[in-house]
Coordinates of C-alpha atoms in Angstrom, one line a residue:
M75 CA -64.3 24.3 -21.2
K76 CA -61.9 25.1 -24.0
K77 CA -59.6 26.7 -21.4
F78 CA -59.7 23.7 -19.3
L79 CA -58.9 21.4 -22.3
A80 CA -56.1 23.7 -23.3
L81 CA -54.6 23.6 -19.7
T82 CA -55.0 19.7 -19.6
A83 CA -53.2 19.4 -23.0
S84 CA -50.4 21.7 -21.8
A85 CA -50.0 19.7 -18.6
L86 CA -49.9 16.3 -20.6
A87 CA -47.3 17.8 -22.9
L88 CA -45.1 18.9 -20.0
A89 CA -45.5 15.4 -18.4
G90 CA -44.6 13.7 -21.5
A91 CA -41.5 16.0 -21.8
A92 CA -40.5 15.2 -18.3
H93 CA -39.9 11.6 -19.5
V94 CA -37.7 12.5 -22.4
A95 CA -34.1 12.1 -20.9
V96 CA -31.5 14.7 -21.9
A97 CA -28.1 13.2 -22.1
G98 CA -25.5 15.0 -20.0
P99 CA -22.0 16.1 -21.1
T100 CA -20.3 12.9 -19.6
L101 CA -22.6 10.4 -21.6
D102 CA -22.2 12.5 -24.6
A103 CA -18.3 12.5 -24.3
V104 CA -18.3 8.8 -23.5
K105 CA -20.3 8.0 -26.7
K106 CA -18.0 10.3 -28.7
K107 CA -14.8 8.6 -27.7
G108 CA -16.2 5.2 -27.6
F109 CA -15.2 4.0 -24.1
V110 CA -15.7 4.8 -20.4
Q111 CA -12.5 6.0 -18.7
C112 CA -12.4 4.6 -15.1
G113 CA -10.2 5.7 -12.2
L114 CA -8.7 2.6 -10.5
S115 CA -6.0 1.4 -8.0
D116 CA -3.6 -1.0 -9.3
G117 CA -2.3 -3.8 -7.2
V118 CA -5.3 -4.3 -5.0
T119 CA -6.1 -8.0 -5.6
G120 CA -9.9 -8.6 -5.8
F121 CA -10.9 -5.0 -6.4
S122 CA -8.5 -3.7 -9.2
A123 CA -5.2 -4.9 -10.4
T124 CA -3.5 -5.6 -13.8
D125 CA -1.8 -8.9 -14.6
S126 CA 1.4 -9.4 -16.4
K127 CA -0.3 -8.7 -19.8
G128 CA -1.8 -5.5 -18.5
E129 CA -5.3 -6.7 -18.2
W130 CA -7.5 -5.3 -15.5
A131 CA -9.4 -7.6 -13.1
G132 CA -11.3 -7.2 -10.0
M133 CA -14.6 -6.1 -8.5
D134 CA -14.3 -2.3 -9.2
V135 CA -13.2 -3.4 -12.8
D136 CA -16.2 -5.5 -13.2
I137 CA -18.5 -2.6 -12.1
C138 CA -16.5 -0.4 -14.5
R139 CA -17.3 -3.0 -17.3
A140 CA -21.0 -3.0 -16.3
I141 CA -21.1 0.6 -16.9
A142 CA -19.6 0.3 -20.3
A143 CA -21.9 -2.5 -21.2
A144 CA -24.9 -0.2 -20.0
T145 CA -23.9 2.9 -21.9
L146 CA -22.1 1.3 -25.0
G147 CA -23.6 -2.1 -25.2
D148 CA -20.0 -3.6 -24.8
A149 CA -18.2 -4.3 -21.6
S150 CA -14.9 -4.2 -23.2
K151 CA -15.2 -0.5 -24.1
F152 CA -13.7 0.9 -20.9
K153 CA -10.0 2.0 -20.2
G154 CA -8.6 1.9 -16.7
T155 CA -6.4 4.6 -15.3
A156 CA -4.2 3.7 -12.4
L157 CA -4.4 6.5 -9.8
S158 CA -2.7 7.0 -6.4
T159 CA -4.6 8.2 -3.4
Q160 CA -3.3 11.9 -3.9
Q161 CA -4.3 11.8 -7.7
R162 CA -7.7 10.2 -7.7
F163 CA -9.8 13.3 -6.9
T164 CA -8.1 15.6 -9.1
A165 CA -8.2 13.1 -11.9
L166 CA -12.1 12.9 -11.7
Q167 CA -12.5 16.8 -11.2
S168 CA -10.5 17.5 -14.3
G169 CA -12.2 15.0 -16.5
E170 CA -9.3 12.8 -16.9
V171 CA -11.6 10.0 -15.9
D172 CA -15.4 9.6 -16.1
V173 CA -15.9 7.7 -12.8
L174 CA -13.8 7.0 -9.8
L175 CA -13.8 3.4 -8.7
R176 CA -10.7 3.4 -6.7
T177 CA -11.8 2.0 -3.3
V178 CA -13.2 5.3 -2.3
T179 CA -14.8 5.8 1.1
L180 CA -18.0 7.8 0.7
T181 CA -17.9 10.7 3.2
Q182 CA -19.8 14.0 3.7
T183 CA -16.7 16.0 3.1
R184 CA -16.0 14.3 -0.2
D185 CA -19.6 14.5 -1.3
T186 CA -20.0 18.2 -0.6
S187 CA -16.7 20.1 -0.9
L188 CA -14.9 18.6 -3.9
G189 CA -17.3 19.1 -6.6
L190 CA -17.9 15.4 -6.6
A191 CA -21.0 13.2 -6.0
A192 CA -21.1 10.0 -4.2
V193 CA -23.0 7.2 -6.1
A194 CA -23.9 4.5 -3.8
A195 CA -22.0 2.0 -1.7
S196 CA -20.7 -1.0 -3.7
F197 CA -18.8 -2.5 -0.7
Y198 CA -19.1 -2.0 3.1
D199 CA -15.8 -2.2 4.7
G200 CA -14.1 -1.3 7.9
Q201 CA -10.6 -0.2 8.7
G202 CA -8.3 -2.8 10.2
I203 CA -4.7 -3.4 11.2
L204 CA -2.4 -6.2 9.8
V205 CA 0.5 -7.4 12.2
R206 CA 3.0 -10.2 12.1
K207 CA 2.0 -13.2 14.2
S208 CA 5.5 -13.0 15.7
L209 CA 4.7 -9.8 17.3
N210 CA 2.3 -11.6 19.6
V211 CA -0.3 -8.9 19.6
K212 CA -3.9 -9.9 19.7
S213 CA -5.6 -6.5 19.9
A214 CA -4.9 -3.1 18.5
K215 CA -4.9 -1.8 22.1
E216 CA -1.6 -3.7 22.5
L217 CA 0.1 -1.5 20.0
D218 CA 1.1 1.4 22.3
G219 CA 4.3 2.9 21.0
A220 CA 4.3 1.0 17.6
T221 CA 5.2 2.2 14.2
I222 CA 2.3 1.9 11.8
C223 CA 2.4 2.1 8.0
V224 CA -0.4 4.2 6.4
Q225 CA -1.2 5.9 3.1
P226 CA -1.4 9.8 3.0
G227 CA -4.5 11.8 2.0
T228 CA -6.9 9.1 3.0
T229 CA -9.6 8.6 5.6
T230 CA -7.4 5.8 6.8
E231 CA -4.8 8.3 8.0
L232 CA -7.4 10.3 9.8
N233 CA -9.2 7.3 11.3
L234 CA -5.8 5.8 12.7
S235 CA -5.2 9.1 14.5
D236 CA -8.6 9.4 15.9
W237 CA -8.8 5.9 17.2
F238 CA -5.5 5.8 18.9
R239 CA -6.0 9.2 20.5
A240 CA -9.5 8.1 21.7
N241 CA -8.0 5.1 23.2
N242 CA -4.9 7.2 24.7
I243 CA -2.5 5.0 22.8
K244 CA 0.7 6.5 21.3
F245 CA 2.0 5.3 17.8
T246 CA 4.3 6.6 15.2
P247 CA 2.9 6.9 11.7
V248 CA 5.2 5.8 8.7
V249 CA 3.4 7.7 5.7
I250 CA 4.1 6.1 2.3
D251 CA 2.0 6.9 -0.8
K252 CA 2.0 3.7 -3.1
V253 CA 0.3 0.6 -1.5
T254 CA 3.0 -1.7 -3.1
E255 CA 5.8 0.4 -1.3
V256 CA 3.8 0.3 2.0
V257 CA 3.7 -3.5 1.8
R258 CA 7.3 -3.6 1.1
A259 CA 8.1 -1.3 4.0
F260 CA 5.8 -3.3 6.3
E261 CA 7.2 -6.7 5.2
S262 CA 10.8 -5.5 5.6
G263 CA 10.2 -4.5 9.2
R264 CA 10.2 -0.7 8.7
C265 CA 6.8 -0.6 10.6
D266 CA 5.3 -2.9 13.1
A267 CA 1.8 -2.8 11.6
F268 CA 0.0 -1.8 8.5
T269 CA -3.5 -0.3 8.4
D270 CA -6.0 -0.1 5.7
D271 CA -9.6 -1.3 4.9
A272 CA -9.9 -4.8 6.1
S273 CA -10.6 -6.1 2.6
Q274 CA -7.5 -4.4 1.4
L275 CA -5.4 -6.1 4.1
A276 CA -7.0 -9.5 3.1
A277 CA -5.8 -8.8 -0.5
V278 CA -2.3 -7.9 0.7
R279 CA -2.0 -11.0 2.8
A280 CA -3.3 -13.1 0.1
S281 CA -1.1 -12.0 -2.7
Q282 CA 1.5 -9.5 -1.8
V283 CA 3.6 -11.0 1.0
A284 CA 5.9 -14.0 0.9
N285 CA 4.2 -16.0 3.6
P286 CA 0.6 -15.2 4.2
N287 CA 0.3 -17.5 7.2
D288 CA 2.8 -15.3 9.0
Y289 CA 0.2 -12.4 9.4
D290 CA -3.0 -11.6 11.3
I291 CA -5.8 -9.1 10.9
L292 CA -6.6 -7.8 14.3
P293 CA -10.2 -7.9 15.4
E294 CA -10.9 -4.1 15.9
R295 CA -12.5 -2.1 13.2
L296 CA -11.4 1.5 13.4
S297 CA -14.1 3.0 11.2
K298 CA -17.0 2.6 8.9
E299 CA -15.9 2.5 5.3
P300 CA -18.7 2.4 2.7
L301 CA -16.8 2.1 -0.6
G302 CA -18.3 3.1 -3.8
P303 CA -18.1 5.1 -7.1
M304 CA -17.8 8.9 -7.4
V305 CA -18.8 11.2 -10.4
R306 CA -18.6 14.9 -10.9
Q307 CA -21.2 17.1 -9.6
G308 CA -23.6 18.8 -12.1
D309 CA -24.3 15.9 -14.4
E310 CA -27.3 14.2 -12.8
N311 CA -27.8 12.1 -16.0
W312 CA -24.3 10.4 -15.6
L313 CA -24.7 10.1 -11.8
G314 CA -28.0 8.2 -12.6
I315 CA -26.5 6.0 -15.1
V316 CA -23.7 4.9 -12.8
R317 CA -26.1 4.6 -9.8
W318 CA -28.7 2.6 -11.5
T319 CA -26.3 0.2 -13.2
L320 CA -25.0 -0.7 -9.7
F321 CA -28.5 -1.1 -8.4
A322 CA -29.5 -3.2 -11.4
L323 CA -26.6 -5.7 -10.7
M324 CA -28.0 -5.9 -7.0
E325 CA -31.6 -6.3 -8.1
A326 CA -30.6 -8.9 -10.6
E327 CA -29.2 -11.0 -7.7
E328 CA -32.4 -10.3 -5.7
Y329 CA -34.7 -11.6 -8.5
G330 CA -32.4 -14.6 -9.5
I331 CA -31.1 -13.1 -12.7
T332 CA -27.6 -14.4 -13.5
Q333 CA -25.2 -14.0 -16.4
K334 CA -26.0 -17.6 -17.4
N335 CA -29.9 -17.4 -17.3
V336 CA -30.5 -13.7 -18.3
D337 CA -31.7 -14.7 -21.6
D338 CA -34.3 -17.2 -20.3
M339 CA -35.4 -14.4 -17.7
L340 CA -36.6 -12.4 -20.7
K341 CA -39.6 -14.5 -20.8
S342 CA -40.1 -14.2 -17.0
N343 CA -43.7 -13.5 -15.6
N344 CA -42.3 -11.2 -12.9
P345 CA -42.9 -7.5 -13.8
N346 CA -40.0 -6.5 -11.9
V347 CA -37.7 -8.7 -14.0
L348 CA -39.2 -7.4 -17.2
R349 CA -38.6 -3.8 -16.2
I350 CA -34.9 -4.6 -15.3
L351 CA -34.2 -6.3 -18.6
G352 CA -35.9 -3.8 -20.7
V353 CA -38.8 -6.1 -21.8
T354 CA -41.2 -3.6 -20.3
P355 CA -39.7 -0.3 -21.8
G356 CA -39.0 3.0 -19.9
A357 CA -36.0 2.6 -17.7
G358 CA -33.5 3.0 -20.5
K359 CA -35.2 5.9 -22.0
N360 CA -35.3 7.8 -18.8
M361 CA -31.5 7.9 -18.8
G362 CA -30.8 8.2 -22.7
L363 CA -29.8 4.6 -22.9
D364 CA -30.8 1.7 -24.9
E365 CA -33.6 -0.4 -23.0
K366 CA -31.2 -3.2 -22.8
W367 CA -28.7 -1.3 -20.6
A368 CA -29.2 -3.6 -17.7
Y369 CA -29.5 -6.8 -19.7
N370 CA -26.1 -5.8 -21.3
A371 CA -24.6 -5.3 -17.9
I372 CA -25.8 -8.5 -16.4
K373 CA -24.9 -10.5 -19.6
A374 CA -21.3 -9.1 -19.5
V375 CA -20.4 -9.5 -15.7
G376 CA -23.2 -11.3 -14.0
N377 CA -25.2 -10.0 -10.9
Y378 CA -23.7 -8.4 -7.8
G379 CA -23.4 -11.8 -6.0
E380 CA -21.5 -13.3 -8.9
I381 CA -19.1 -10.3 -9.0
F382 CA -18.5 -10.6 -5.4
E383 CA -18.0 -14.4 -5.3
R384 CA -15.5 -14.6 -8.1
N385 CA -13.4 -11.5 -7.0
V386 CA -13.4 -11.4 -3.3
G387 CA -15.6 -14.3 -2.1
G388 CA -15.2 -18.1 -1.7
G389 CA -14.2 -18.4 -5.3
S390 CA -11.1 -16.0 -4.9
K391 CA -7.9 -15.7 -3.1
L392 CA -9.4 -13.5 -0.5
G393 CA -12.2 -15.9 0.5
L394 CA -14.2 -13.2 2.3
K395 CA -17.7 -13.8 3.5
R396 CA -20.6 -11.8 2.4
G397 CA -21.5 -10.4 5.9
V398 CA -22.8 -6.9 5.7
N399 CA -22.4 -7.0 1.8
A400 CA -25.1 -9.7 1.5
L401 CA -28.4 -8.3 0.3
W402 CA -31.0 -7.0 2.6
N403 CA -33.2 -9.9 2.6
Q404 CA -30.2 -12.3 3.3
G405 CA -29.2 -10.5 6.5
G406 CA -26.9 -7.8 4.8
A407 CA -27.1 -4.1 4.2
M408 CA -27.3 -4.2 0.3
Y409 CA -30.7 -2.6 -0.3
P410 CA -30.9 -1.5 -4.1
W411 CA -33.4 1.1 -5.0
P412 CA -36.2 -0.5 -7.4
V413 CA -35.9 -0.1 -11.1
R414 CA -39.4 1.0 -11.9

């Protein structure tokens, strides 16, 4: 009997220890320096761009701000690092940034061969092609012999080559690194078309060309582009913090928690809401965070739907429809894991 009791006490002790989160090196470093360093793209309206005052804005920026609020209790405690397509992975690998939010397509190769880990999709996209209406082209299949501007070191470059080869269509790539330079080359007539994620093309058309109505995004989608944050492998605690912050924003939308009503929702009768907002404790402790981690994030930036609407949806220059980026119970593919 004594042996049984001893074994039971030992098992309970181990179970209790399993619930004590051990902060990883990234969270420790973030707390020490007092801010989250986010790798972003600059000049992509709706996702991440700086204004004339150097202030960051966009959907990816809001997710960065949410991570800062969850970890440090203050959404302003972040710094953005503008990265090119060729710099982005090295910057994350080296520790220059804590999380990469630069409209990154999550792929098997990137998740397994770079020492990096995909967090979760924050935006589902697909590669498109932008052309001038004066070209009188209604389909990508009519671009035989065309010159097409594309950025190097991206899935976009590979997808372009694969799609045209599969459809037995010839083209000449014009490879340029920075998106602003690609746009200038396209607008000046150096290339017949410009390919990128469809959301990026919508951003370019809305804010980076002189006459947006002169351009069309062709109907074909050359690829699947699940975009989302990446972190370094080997720090599961930080991976969990970034992942669950994103899911909490989605669950907040699912349960009707908004930036405006989040304080009232602290008195909700819904157990799921109480867990998300930390009224019922546990979720924060599991990650080494304050129990108000999700409350702080939602209070700072709103839920996922609010972030989408003001940055890329109907309340923005892009005017994108939710489509596949709607929640799972609204006909979309956004299916957050439960905070419980």
